[in-house]
Amino acid sequence: MSPAPILPESLDLSHHLAKRIRTLQPSAMKALGALVGNRKLLTLGGGTPHPSLFPMSHATFTLPKLSTLNGDVQDWQIGQAVTEEIHLKKTGPGTEADEGGILDLNDILQYGLSNGYPELIRQLEELNELLHGKTISDQSIYISLGNTDGVSKVFQLLVEPDVDTVLTEEYSFASSLNSALSKGAKLYPIKVDGQGLVPADLEKVLSTWDERTQGRKPNLLYTIPCGQNPTGTTQPQERYDEIYRICQEHDVIIMEDDPYYPLQFAEYEPDQQKRETQLKEARAKLPPAPENAVEDDAQAVAKVFNDYAGVKSYLSRDVDGRVIRIDTFSKVFGPGVRLGWITANSTFIERILRIGETTTQVPNGLSQSVLASYLSDKHWGIGGFIRWTWGVRLEYQLKRDYFLDKLNEYVPKDLVTTVPCGAGMFQWLRVEVASHPRYRKTVIGNSADAAVNLALDTVGQEPEVPPGLELKQSAKEEQRYTTNTGELMDELWNHLIENGQVVLLPAKVFHTETPGIDSSDRLNFFRATFAGDLENIDAALKAFGDSIKDWFAKG
């Protein structure tokens, strides 16, 4: 066997830490608790409730058996899968021994370690290495209370309130952006296209940043590179490479928020018979599932999983320790378990642990134990978890394909266009609002020009520019202009609700404006999800198509 490669240690990036985070001290009570836990000591110093007063003695969870995990989740969905059970029990006088759970139920319901159960951390390290490899020697993990908690803690780690500006895709997940704003960050958008964040615009923004007028140069990029929310885009490999290089050059930390990484899809195939054949071939590539996890070849399973779409994460190419990766169980296991994990260099993880000690304290013990049991060799193992995720991925791919089929059937392409998403749960629908009879792109020159462009009868009676629409200089036209796209999209959104009883989320919910620049012409999009039932997708898209045709026809 070849010796393990010698990995570099991460760079010293502690200068990126927010000042108040540098001064956080370890929790004395947590340290004492660990001391007591590691030694047989008589203690009167703790404040932990007595386990005999926990009103729970047994919990059972039913899961599909490992041998059924071959890339098709239909039997599980209709309740016909072969199953097994995880039993979590109290041990002690009058109780039976544990039957498959990782921890005693007394320990699960008690206070735990702030960074999570060691066994679950070990399992997540193995999962990380199978999916992303390992590129620095001091890579570490912190178990979070889900994706939003992980994002929030990283903003708290790196943002100096009212000083720092965070770079982000021009359309991004509103809850995360609000989290950044709540930590005192300012936001600055980077342009996106059909392949995600545009490296040239990132380079331009960083290279031309003027600290005298714009404040401190950004040192954090928040990005959702795979199955981006809301646009559904997935960056090609060369963009990952180029963006990482730019961040190295400008000493920028990359927060890789990647909840949709497991849900990568093959290209959309309009021919249903062809894609059924492709799906059958894809499932056949997975090694047959064994009866028990010890016999499973997790590396072979991971290779099939990784090769299917082929997108490699920022974490997989991080040789500096400048990537902070956010993962979650929400999209492939269940949002309600409220667990995820942060992967970063050891300096950052140690500081995030300190943040956790003063905020959320301990990750959910019951959820940790259940997940650790699923991932243990007593049940699925790491390979089995990847197998399950593979089946979930293919199911969402079927939903994506069905959505696009129905979109093509019900909605005219001259009114709405889209780029088939390569991952995630969302399609980004571009409304060709410039074709609407009342669309206006208003060039602003002198008063006479404005009057002509707005089709006014008299000069000097021009209306004010609508609120929130600043004038901008067009690089192509060398003229300032604004549009009424936002107003028309608001009108269309209300029309869809009132006349079609269908709801989509408008671009303005996700959009970050560039200071001083009018971006009204970037608001002609809706986010639609294909995560629901097929019947709902069909009915909603038919209603959307009928309503939008009616709106354009009325003018």
PDB file of N, CA and C in Angstrom, residues 396 399 425 529-537:
ATOM      1  N   TYR A 396     -35.042  13.346  -7.557  1.00  0.00           N
ATOM      2  CA  TYR A 396     -35.190  14.772  -7.868  1.00  0.00           C
ATOM      3  C   TYR A 396     -34.865  15.056  -9.336  1.00  0.00           C
ATOM      4  N   LYS A 399     -38.014  14.527 -11.112  1.00  0.00           N
ATOM      5  CA  LYS A 399     -38.907  15.662 -10.895  1.00  0.00           C
ATOM      6  C   LYS A 399     -38.482  16.860 -11.745  1.00  0.00           C
ATOM      7  N   MET A 425     -33.074  22.131  -6.475  1.00  0.00           N
ATOM      8  CA  MET A 425     -34.527  22.007  -6.460  1.00  0.00           C
ATOM      9  C   MET A 425     -35.237  23.129  -7.208  1.00  0.00           C
ATOM     10  N   THR A 529     -39.922  25.866  -7.908  1.00  0.00           N
ATOM     11  CA  THR A 529     -39.360  24.619  -7.398  1.00  0.00           C
ATOM     12  C   THR A 529     -40.060  23.415  -8.010  1.00  0.00           C
ATOM     13  N   PHE A 530     -39.291  22.341  -8.188  1.00  0.00           N
ATOM     14  CA  PHE A 530     -39.859  21.076  -8.660  1.00  0.00           C
ATOM     15  C   PHE A 530     -39.804  20.013  -7.561  1.00  0.00           C
ATOM     16  N   ALA A 531     -39.696  20.459  -6.307  1.00  0.00           N
ATOM     17  CA  ALA A 531     -39.559  19.513  -5.197  1.00  0.00           C
ATOM     18  C   ALA A 531     -40.888  18.897  -4.782  1.00  0.00           C
ATOM     19  N   GLY A 532     -42.012  19.419  -5.292  1.00  0.00           N
ATOM     20  CA  GLY A 532     -43.311  18.941  -4.845  1.00  0.00           C
ATOM     21  C   GLY A 532     -43.807  17.710  -5.578  1.00  0.00           C
ATOM     22  N   ASP A 533     -45.081  17.400  -5.361  1.00  0.00           N
ATOM     23  CA  ASP A 533     -45.716  16.263  -6.035  1.00  0.00           C
ATOM     24  C   ASP A 533     -45.879  16.563  -7.516  1.00  0.00           C
ATOM     25  N   LEU A 534     -45.840  15.511  -8.342  1.00  0.00           N
ATOM     26  CA  LEU A 534     -45.975  15.692  -9.787  1.00  0.00           C
ATOM     27  C   LEU A 534     -47.322  16.303 -10.152  1.00  0.00           C
ATOM     28  N   GLU A 535     -48.371  15.921  -9.448  1.00  0.00           N
ATOM     29  CA  GLU A 535     -49.691  16.475  -9.740  1.00  0.00           C
ATOM     30  C   GLU A 535     -49.706  17.978  -9.507  1.00  0.00           C
ATOM     31  N   ASN A 536     -49.055  18.422  -8.441  1.00  0.00           N
ATOM     32  CA  ASN A 536     -48.994  19.847  -8.139  1.00  0.00           C
ATOM     33  C   ASN A 536     -48.164  20.587  -9.184  1.00  0.00           C
ATOM     34  N   ILE A 537     -47.051  19.986  -9.610  1.00  0.00           N
ATOM     35  CA  ILE A 537     -46.212  20.608 -10.634  1.00  0.00           C
ATOM     36  C   ILE A 537     -47.016  20.807 -11.916  1.00  0.00           C
TER      37      ILE A 537
END
